CSV table of C-alpha atoms in Angstrom, one decimal:
chain,number,residue,atom,x,y,z
A,1,MET,CA,140.6,49.3,35.4
A,2,THR,CA,143.3,51.8,35.0
A,3,HIS,CA,144.8,52.4,31.6
A,4,GLN,CA,148.5,53.3,31.3
A,5,THR,CA,149.7,55.2,28.3
A,6,SER,CA,153.2,54.8,27.2
A,7,ALA,CA,155.2,57.1,24.9
A,8,SER,CA,155.9,55.9,21.5
A,9,PRO,CA,159.4,54.7,20.7
A,10,ILE,CA,159.9,57.7,18.4
A,11,VAL,CA,158.9,60.2,21.2
A,12,SER,CA,161.1,58.4,23.7
A,13,SER,CA,164.0,58.6,21.3
A,14,ARG,CA,163.6,62.3,20.8
A,15,MET,CA,163.3,63.0,24.5
A,16,SER,CA,166.5,61.0,25.1
A,17,LYS,CA,168.3,63.0,22.5
A,18,ILE,CA,167.0,66.3,23.9
A,19,SER,CA,168.1,65.2,27.4
A,20,ALA,CA,171.5,64.3,26.2
A,21,ARG,CA,171.9,67.7,24.5
A,22,VAL,CA,170.8,69.5,27.7
A,23,ILE,CA,173.3,67.5,29.7
A,24,ILE,CA,176.1,68.2,27.2
A,25,ILE,CA,175.3,71.9,27.0
A,26,ALA,CA,175.2,72.1,30.8
A,27,ALA,CA,178.5,70.3,31.0
A,28,ILE,CA,180.0,72.7,28.5
A,29,PHE,CA,178.8,75.7,30.6
A,30,VAL,CA,180.2,74.1,33.8
A,31,VAL,CA,183.5,73.4,32.2
A,32,ALA,CA,183.7,76.8,30.5
A,33,GLY,CA,182.7,78.5,33.7
A,34,GLY,CA,185.3,76.6,35.6
A,35,ALA,CA,187.9,77.4,33.1
A,36,TYR,CA,186.9,81.0,33.2
A,37,SER,CA,187.2,81.0,37.0
A,38,VAL,CA,190.6,79.4,36.8
A,39,GLU,CA,191.8,82.1,34.2
A,40,ARG,CA,190.4,84.9,36.4
A,41,TYR,CA,192.3,83.4,39.3
A,42,ARG,CA,195.5,83.3,37.3
A,43,ILE,CA,195.1,86.9,36.3
A,44,SER,CA,194.4,88.1,39.8
A,45,GLY,CA,197.3,86.0,41.1
A,46,ALA,CA,199.6,87.4,38.4
A,47,LEU,CA,198.6,91.0,39.4
A,48,ARG,CA,199.3,90.3,43.1
A,49,ASN,CA,202.6,88.7,42.3
A,50,ALA,CA,203.6,91.6,40.1
A,51,GLU,CA,202.7,94.1,42.8
A,52,VAL,CA,205.0,92.3,45.2
A,53,PHE,CA,207.8,92.3,42.7
A,54,VAL,CA,207.4,96.0,42.0
A,55,LEU,CA,207.5,96.8,45.7
A,56,ALA,CA,210.7,94.8,46.1
A,57,GLY,CA,212.2,96.7,43.2
A,58,GLU,CA,212.2,93.6,41.0
A,59,HIS,CA,210.5,95.3,38.0
A,60,LYS,CA,211.9,92.8,35.4
A,61,GLU,CA,210.3,89.9,37.3
A,62,ALA,CA,207.0,91.8,37.5
A,63,GLU,CA,207.2,92.5,33.8
A,64,LYS,CA,207.9,88.8,33.0
A,65,THR,CA,205.0,87.7,35.2
A,66,LEU,CA,202.5,90.0,33.5
A,67,ARG,CA,203.7,89.3,29.9
A,68,MET,CA,203.2,85.5,30.5
A,69,VAL,CA,199.5,86.2,31.4
A,70,LEU,CA,199.2,88.8,28.6
A,71,ARG,CA,200.1,86.2,26.0
A,72,ARG,CA,197.0,84.2,27.0
A,73,HIS,CA,194.8,87.3,27.5
A,74,PRO,CA,196.0,90.0,25.1
A,75,ASN,CA,192.8,92.0,25.6
A,76,SER,CA,192.9,92.0,29.4
A,77,PHE,CA,192.5,95.6,30.4
A,78,ALA,CA,193.8,95.0,34.0
A,79,VAL,CA,196.9,93.1,32.9
A,80,ARG,CA,197.8,95.6,30.1
A,81,MET,CA,197.4,98.5,32.6
A,82,ALA,CA,199.5,96.7,35.2
A,83,LEU,CA,202.2,96.0,32.7
A,84,ALA,CA,202.3,99.7,31.6
A,85,GLU,CA,202.4,100.9,35.2
A,86,THR,CA,205.2,98.4,35.9
A,87,LEU,CA,207.3,99.7,33.0
A,88,ILE,CA,206.6,103.3,34.2
A,89,ALA,CA,207.7,102.3,37.8
A,90,ASP,CA,210.9,100.8,36.3
A,91,ALA,CA,211.5,103.9,34.2
A,92,ASN,CA,211.2,106.1,37.3
A,93,ALA,CA,213.4,103.9,39.4
A,94,LYS,CA,216.1,104.3,36.7
A,95,GLY,CA,216.0,108.0,36.9
A,96,GLY,CA,213.6,108.6,33.9
A,97,ASP,CA,214.5,105.8,31.4
A,98,ARG,CA,212.8,107.1,28.3
A,99,ALA,CA,213.0,103.8,26.5
A,100,LEU,CA,211.0,102.0,29.2
A,101,ALA,CA,208.5,104.8,29.3
A,102,ALA,CA,208.1,104.5,25.5
A,103,ARG,CA,207.5,100.8,25.9
A,104,ALA,CA,204.7,101.6,28.5
A,105,ARG,CA,203.1,103.8,25.9
A,106,GLU,CA,203.4,101.0,23.3
A,107,THR,CA,201.7,98.6,25.6
A,108,LEU,CA,198.8,101.0,25.9
A,109,ALA,CA,198.7,101.6,22.1
A,110,TYR,CA,197.4,98.0,21.6
A,111,MET,CA,194.3,98.6,23.6
A,112,PRO,CA,191.0,99.1,21.6
A,113,LYS,CA,189.6,102.6,21.6
A,114,ARG,CA,186.5,101.4,23.4
A,115,GLN,CA,188.7,100.9,26.5
A,116,TYR,CA,190.0,104.5,26.4
A,117,ASP,CA,188.6,105.5,29.8
A,118,GLU,CA,189.8,107.8,32.5
A,119,THR,CA,192.3,105.2,33.7
A,120,PHE,CA,193.8,104.8,30.3
A,121,TYR,CA,194.4,108.5,29.9
A,122,ARG,CA,195.8,108.8,33.4
A,123,VAL,CA,198.3,106.0,32.9
A,124,LEU,CA,199.3,107.3,29.5
A,125,GLY,CA,200.0,110.7,31.2
A,126,GLU,CA,202.1,108.9,33.8
A,127,ALA,CA,204.2,107.4,30.9
A,128,TYR,CA,204.8,110.9,29.6
A,129,VAL,CA,205.8,112.1,33.1
A,130,ALA,CA,208.4,109.3,33.2
A,131,GLU,CA,209.8,110.7,29.9
A,132,ALA,CA,209.9,114.2,31.5
A,133,ARG,CA,207.4,115.4,28.9
A,134,TYR,CA,205.3,117.2,31.5
A,135,GLN,CA,203.1,119.4,29.4
A,136,THR,CA,202.1,116.4,27.3
A,137,ALA,CA,201.4,114.5,30.5
A,138,LEU,CA,199.1,117.3,31.7
A,139,SER,CA,197.1,117.2,28.5
A,140,TYR,CA,196.3,113.5,29.0
A,141,PHE,CA,195.5,114.1,32.7
A,142,GLU,CA,193.0,116.7,31.5
A,143,LYS,CA,191.5,114.2,29.1
A,144,SER,CA,191.1,111.8,32.1
A,145,LEU,CA,189.5,114.5,34.2
A,146,SER,CA,187.1,115.4,31.3
A,147,ILE,CA,185.7,111.9,31.8
A,148,ASP,CA,185.8,111.9,35.6
A,149,SER,CA,186.5,115.4,37.0
A,150,ASP,CA,186.3,114.3,40.6
A,151,ASN,CA,188.9,111.5,40.5
A,152,PRO,CA,191.4,112.1,43.4
A,153,GLU,CA,194.1,109.8,41.8
A,154,THR,CA,194.2,111.8,38.6
A,155,LEU,CA,194.3,115.1,40.6
A,156,LEU,CA,197.3,113.7,42.5
A,157,ARG,CA,199.1,113.0,39.3
A,158,VAL,CA,198.4,116.5,38.1
A,159,ALA,CA,199.8,117.9,41.4
A,160,GLU,CA,202.9,115.8,41.1
A,161,THR,CA,203.5,117.0,37.5
A,162,LEU,CA,203.0,120.6,38.6
A,163,ASP,CA,205.7,120.0,41.2
A,164,GLU,CA,208.0,118.8,38.5
A,165,LEU,CA,207.3,122.1,36.6
A,166,GLY,CA,208.1,124.1,39.8
A,167,ASP,CA,204.5,125.4,40.0
A,168,TYR,CA,204.1,124.5,43.7
A,169,ASP,CA,201.2,126.9,44.4
A,170,SER,CA,199.1,125.3,41.8
A,171,ALA,CA,200.1,121.8,42.9
A,172,PHE,CA,199.0,122.7,46.5
A,173,SER,CA,195.7,124.0,45.2
A,174,VAL,CA,195.1,120.7,43.2
A,175,ARG,CA,195.9,118.6,46.3
A,176,THR,CA,193.5,120.7,48.4
A,177,ARG,CA,190.8,120.1,45.8
A,178,ALA,CA,191.6,116.4,46.0
A,179,GLU,CA,191.3,116.4,49.7
A,180,THR,CA,187.7,117.8,49.5
A,181,LEU,CA,186.8,114.6,47.6
A,182,VAL,CA,188.1,112.4,50.4
A,183,SER,CA,185.8,112.0,53.4
A,184,ASP,CA,186.9,111.2,56.9
A,185,ASP,CA,185.9,107.5,56.5
A,186,THR,CA,187.3,107.1,53.0
A,187,LYS,CA,189.6,104.1,52.8
A,188,GLY,CA,191.9,103.1,50.0
A,189,ASP,CA,195.3,103.7,48.6
A,190,VAL,CA,194.4,106.8,46.7
A,191,ALA,CA,193.2,108.5,49.9
A,192,SER,CA,196.4,107.3,51.6
A,193,ALA,CA,198.6,108.7,48.8
A,194,LEU,CA,196.9,112.0,49.1
A,195,TYR,CA,197.6,112.4,52.8
A,196,THR,CA,201.2,111.1,52.3
A,197,GLN,CA,201.8,113.9,49.7
A,198,LEU,CA,200.2,116.5,52.0
A,199,ALA,CA,202.5,115.3,54.7
A,200,ALA,CA,205.5,115.8,52.4
A,201,VAL,CA,204.4,119.4,51.7
A,202,ALA,CA,204.1,120.0,55.5
A,203,ILE,CA,207.5,118.5,56.1
A,204,VAL,CA,209.1,120.9,53.5
A,205,GLY,CA,207.3,123.8,55.3
A,206,ARG,CA,208.7,122.4,58.7
A,207,LYS,CA,205.1,121.9,59.9
A,208,TYR,CA,206.1,118.6,61.6
A,209,ASP,CA,203.1,118.1,63.8
A,210,GLU,CA,200.8,118.7,60.8
A,211,ALA,CA,202.8,116.2,58.8
A,212,GLY,CA,202.4,113.6,61.6
A,213,VAL,CA,198.6,114.0,61.5
A,214,MET,CA,198.6,113.6,57.8
A,215,LEU,CA,200.7,110.5,57.9
A,216,LYS,CA,198.5,108.9,60.6
A,217,LYS,CA,195.5,109.6,58.2
A,218,ALA,CA,197.5,108.0,55.4
A,219,ASP,CA,198.3,105.0,57.5
A,220,ALA,CA,194.7,104.5,58.5
A,221,ARG,CA,193.6,104.4,54.9
A,222,ALA,CA,196.4,102.4,53.3
A,223,GLU,CA,195.4,98.9,52.1
A,224,GLY,CA,197.9,97.9,49.5
A,225,ARG,CA,201.6,97.1,50.2
A,226,GLU,CA,202.8,100.0,48.0
A,227,ALA,CA,200.7,102.5,49.9
A,228,LYS,CA,201.9,101.2,53.3
A,229,PHE,CA,205.4,101.3,52.0
A,230,ALA,CA,204.9,105.0,51.0
A,231,VAL,CA,203.6,105.8,54.5
A,232,ILE,CA,206.6,104.2,56.1
A,233,LYS,CA,208.8,106.3,53.9
A,234,GLY,CA,206.8,109.4,54.9
A,235,PHE,CA,207.3,108.7,58.6
A,236,ALA,CA,211.0,108.1,58.0
A,237,ALA,CA,211.4,111.4,56.2
A,238,LEU,CA,209.5,113.2,59.0
A,239,GLU,CA,211.7,111.8,61.8
A,240,ARG,CA,214.8,112.5,59.7
A,241,GLU,CA,213.9,116.2,59.3
A,242,ARG,CA,212.9,116.8,62.9
A,243,SER,CA,215.8,114.7,64.4
A,244,ASN,CA,218.0,117.9,64.4
A,245,GLY,CA,221.0,116.0,66.0
A,246,SER,CA,218.9,114.4,68.7
A,247,ALA,CA,220.2,110.8,69.3
A,248,ASP,CA,216.7,109.5,70.2
A,249,ALA,CA,215.0,111.1,67.2
A,250,THR,CA,217.8,110.0,64.9
A,251,LYS,CA,217.5,106.4,66.1
A,252,LYS,CA,213.7,106.5,65.5
A,253,ALA,CA,214.3,107.8,62.0
A,254,ILE,CA,216.8,105.0,61.3
A,255,GLU,CA,214.3,102.4,62.5
A,256,TYR,CA,211.7,103.6,59.9
A,257,TYR,CA,214.3,103.4,57.1
A,258,GLN,CA,215.2,99.9,58.3
A,259,LYS,CA,211.6,99.0,57.9
A,260,ILE,CA,211.8,100.1,54.3
A,261,LEU,CA,214.8,97.8,53.8
A,262,LEU,CA,212.8,94.9,55.2
A,263,LEU,CA,210.4,95.4,52.3
A,264,ASN,CA,213.0,96.3,49.7
A,265,GLN,CA,216.7,95.5,50.4
A,266,LYS,CA,217.7,97.4,47.2
A,267,HIS,CA,216.1,100.7,48.2
A,268,VAL,CA,219.0,103.1,47.6
A,269,PRO,CA,217.5,106.2,49.4
A,270,ALA,CA,216.9,104.1,52.5
A,271,HIS,CA,220.6,103.1,52.7
A,272,VAL,CA,221.7,106.7,51.9
A,273,ASN,CA,219.5,108.2,54.6
A,274,ILE,CA,220.5,105.7,57.2
A,275,ALA,CA,224.2,106.4,56.4
A,276,ALA,CA,223.5,110.2,56.7
A,277,LEU,CA,221.7,109.8,60.0
A,278,TYR,CA,224.5,107.8,61.5
A,279,LEU,CA,227.0,110.4,60.2
A,280,SER,CA,224.9,113.1,62.0
A,281,ILE,CA,225.5,111.4,65.3
A,282,ASP,CA,229.2,110.7,64.6
A,283,ASN,CA,228.8,107.0,64.1
A,284,ILE,CA,231.2,106.7,61.2
A,285,THR,CA,231.4,102.9,61.3
A,286,GLU,CA,227.7,102.4,60.8
A,287,ALA,CA,227.5,105.2,58.2
A,288,ARG,CA,230.3,103.6,56.2
A,289,LYS,CA,228.6,100.2,56.5
A,290,TYR,CA,225.3,101.4,54.9
A,291,ILE,CA,226.8,103.6,52.2
A,292,LYS,CA,229.1,100.7,51.2
A,293,LYS,CA,225.9,98.7,50.4
A,294,VAL,CA,225.2,101.2,47.6
A,295,SER,CA,228.8,101.8,46.6
A,296,THR,CA,228.1,100.7,43.0
A,297,SER,CA,225.2,103.2,42.7
A,298,ASP,CA,225.8,106.4,40.7
A,299,ASP,CA,223.0,108.1,42.5
A,300,PRO,CA,224.3,111.7,43.2
A,301,GLU,CA,223.0,111.7,46.8
A,302,ALA,CA,224.6,108.4,47.6
A,303,LEU,CA,227.9,109.8,46.2
A,304,PHE,CA,227.5,113.0,48.2
A,305,VAL,CA,227.0,111.1,51.5
A,306,GLY,CA,229.9,108.8,50.6
A,307,ALA,CA,232.1,111.9,50.1
A,308,ARG,CA,231.1,113.3,53.4
A,309,ILE,CA,232.2,110.2,55.1
A,310,LEU,CA,235.6,110.3,53.3
A,311,PHE,CA,235.9,114.0,54.4
A,312,ARG,CA,235.3,113.0,58.1
A,313,GLU,CA,238.0,110.4,57.6
A,314,LYS,CA,240.3,113.2,56.3
A,315,LYS,CA,240.6,111.5,52.9
A,316,TYR,CA,240.2,114.8,51.1
A,317,ALA,CA,241.5,113.9,47.7
A,318,GLU,CA,239.2,110.8,47.5
A,319,ALA,CA,236.3,112.9,48.7
A,320,LEU,CA,236.9,115.5,46.0
A,321,THR,CA,237.0,112.9,43.3
A,322,VAL,CA,233.7,111.4,44.4
A,323,LEU,CA,232.1,114.9,44.6
A,324,GLN,CA,233.2,115.7,41.1
A,325,PHE,CA,231.6,112.5,39.9
A,326,ALA,CA,228.4,113.3,41.8
A,327,ALA,CA,228.3,116.8,40.1
A,328,SER,CA,228.7,115.2,36.7
A,329,ARG,CA,225.8,112.8,37.5
A,330,LEU,CA,223.5,115.7,38.2
A,331,ASP,CA,223.3,116.5,34.5
A,332,ALA,CA,222.3,112.9,33.7
A,333,MET,CA,219.3,113.2,36.1
A,334,GLN,CA,216.0,113.5,34.3
A,335,ASN,CA,212.8,113.2,36.4
A,336,GLU,CA,214.4,111.4,39.3
A,337,ARG,CA,213.8,114.4,41.5
A,338,ASN,CA,211.8,117.5,40.9
A,339,SER,CA,213.8,120.6,39.8
A,340,GLN,CA,213.8,122.2,43.3
A,341,GLU,CA,215.2,119.0,44.9
A,342,LYS,CA,217.8,118.8,42.2
A,343,ARG,CA,219.0,122.4,42.7
A,344,VAL,CA,219.3,121.9,46.5
A,345,LEU,CA,221.2,118.7,46.0
A,346,ALA,CA,223.5,120.4,43.5
A,347,ALA,CA,224.1,123.2,46.1
A,348,LYS,CA,224.9,120.6,48.7
A,349,ILE,CA,227.5,118.9,46.5
A,350,PHE,CA,229.1,122.2,45.5
A,351,LEU,CA,229.3,123.4,49.1
A,352,GLU,CA,230.9,120.2,50.2
A,353,THR,CA,233.3,120.5,47.3
A,354,ALA,CA,234.2,124.0,48.6
A,355,LEU,CA,234.8,122.6,52.0
A,356,VAL,CA,237.1,119.9,50.7
A,357,ASP,CA,239.0,122.4,48.5
A,358,VAL,CA,239.6,124.6,51.5
A,359,SER,CA,241.0,121.6,53.4
A,360,LEU,CA,243.2,120.9,50.4
A,361,LYS,CA,244.2,124.6,50.4
A,362,ASN,CA,242.8,124.9,46.8
A,363,THR,CA,241.4,128.5,47.2
A,364,ILE,CA,240.5,128.9,43.5
A,365,GLY,CA,238.7,125.6,43.4
A,366,ALA,CA,236.7,126.5,46.5
A,367,GLU,CA,235.7,129.9,45.1
A,368,ILE,CA,234.4,128.3,41.9
A,369,ALA,CA,232.5,125.7,44.0
A,370,ILE,CA,230.9,128.5,46.1
A,371,GLN,CA,229.8,130.3,42.9
A,372,ASN,CA,228.3,127.1,41.5
A,373,ALA,CA,226.4,126.6,44.8
A,374,GLU,CA,225.1,130.2,44.7
A,375,ARG,CA,224.0,129.8,41.1
A,376,GLU,CA,222.1,126.6,41.8
A,377,GLU,CA,220.3,127.6,45.0
A,378,PRO,CA,221.3,131.0,46.5
A,379,PHE,CA,218.9,131.0,49.5
A,380,TYR,CA,220.0,127.5,50.6
A,381,THR,CA,223.7,128.3,50.1
A,382,ILE,CA,223.6,131.5,52.1
A,383,ASN,CA,221.6,129.8,54.9
A,384,GLN,CA,224.0,126.9,55.1
A,385,ILE,CA,227.2,129.0,55.1
A,386,THR,CA,225.9,131.5,57.7
A,387,SER,CA,224.2,129.0,60.1
A,388,ASN,CA,226.0,125.7,59.8
A,389,ILE,CA,229.2,125.5,61.8
A,390,ARG,CA,230.7,123.0,59.4
A,391,PHE,CA,231.0,125.7,56.8
A,392,LEU,CA,232.9,128.2,58.9
A,393,PRO,CA,236.1,127.7,56.8
A,394,VAL,CA,234.0,128.5,53.7
A,395,LEU,CA,232.6,131.6,55.4
A,396,ALA,CA,236.1,132.7,56.3
A,397,LEU,CA,237.1,132.3,52.6
A,398,ILE,CA,234.2,134.4,51.5
A,399,ALA,CA,235.1,137.1,54.0
A,400,LYS,CA,238.6,137.2,52.6
A,401,ARG,CA,237.3,137.4,49.1
A,402,GLN,CA,235.2,140.5,49.9
């Protein structure tokens, strides 16, 4: 005969309560875990959306998206960093808006000190670059490198800052060091940015084949939309520089800039470069069409190309007015371009002013404009006057002056 033992009512009651607690606790973990997953999804979605907005030049929309998430997650390192970087991108897009750069620093100031890592110091340095406080920026990049000395992204920021200070040799050395940290099979946007920058250096040195190789390496490594965007801009710049009046090469350069406009219709440099390229092959109609799209911009280069179109149309007085405004805008430029680019652009504007003044038979104005161009960038000015057939009237004026 088999005896069955049954639990007492008290034991059964306790077991039931324990089981119920286990079920409740498990349910809490499931719900909490699910909620956490949802919040993580929201954060990652917001970061992706913000990146798309930034790429399209819609910095305010990117900021709005990130701030909505930040209100729910004020301690999110990723969101706070993305917001700071968005503000920095907006500051740079506006020619070095110091107020926006300061807001980026304020965003970082709310982060706890335990999160002060190499990324924190690098982004803080980028904020100071946007304010054109380059030496301060370098000090924060050094703090970042003291934590991670072999970080290619930070080294790239150092090189860019040295460019702004006009120390091109040191900038090249830093980029060379960064390149040693990137292997042949390294993927990612930092590696892509490195090769994009090395291509830009090669383009300046007119090493176009080398630049092409670098851009192909950059393209093979680019993963994010912004990195791919930068590569397209690099190819566009390369084709523009080596077009040299060739209709086929010019057309190819225009196609690259049009790809940029597909990603960002508000990209002022793309419109300006397309207009200049069409002007170089005497297609005034298309040049005017593209420069008209940025007619409200006070970008000095856009104004310069617009003045060149007016000159070709023999609207000399209008061209002179636009060039004078472009020259006045040069003083307002902060870190929109590095100092070398700014000096060359200034020389271009003053040389064009001299050409217009000669056409208006304003000899004194032309002489002053030539002096201004020589003061800004003597080598470029002499090279243009002596080698560019457009400036023969200016060369004749100089010969008379001597």
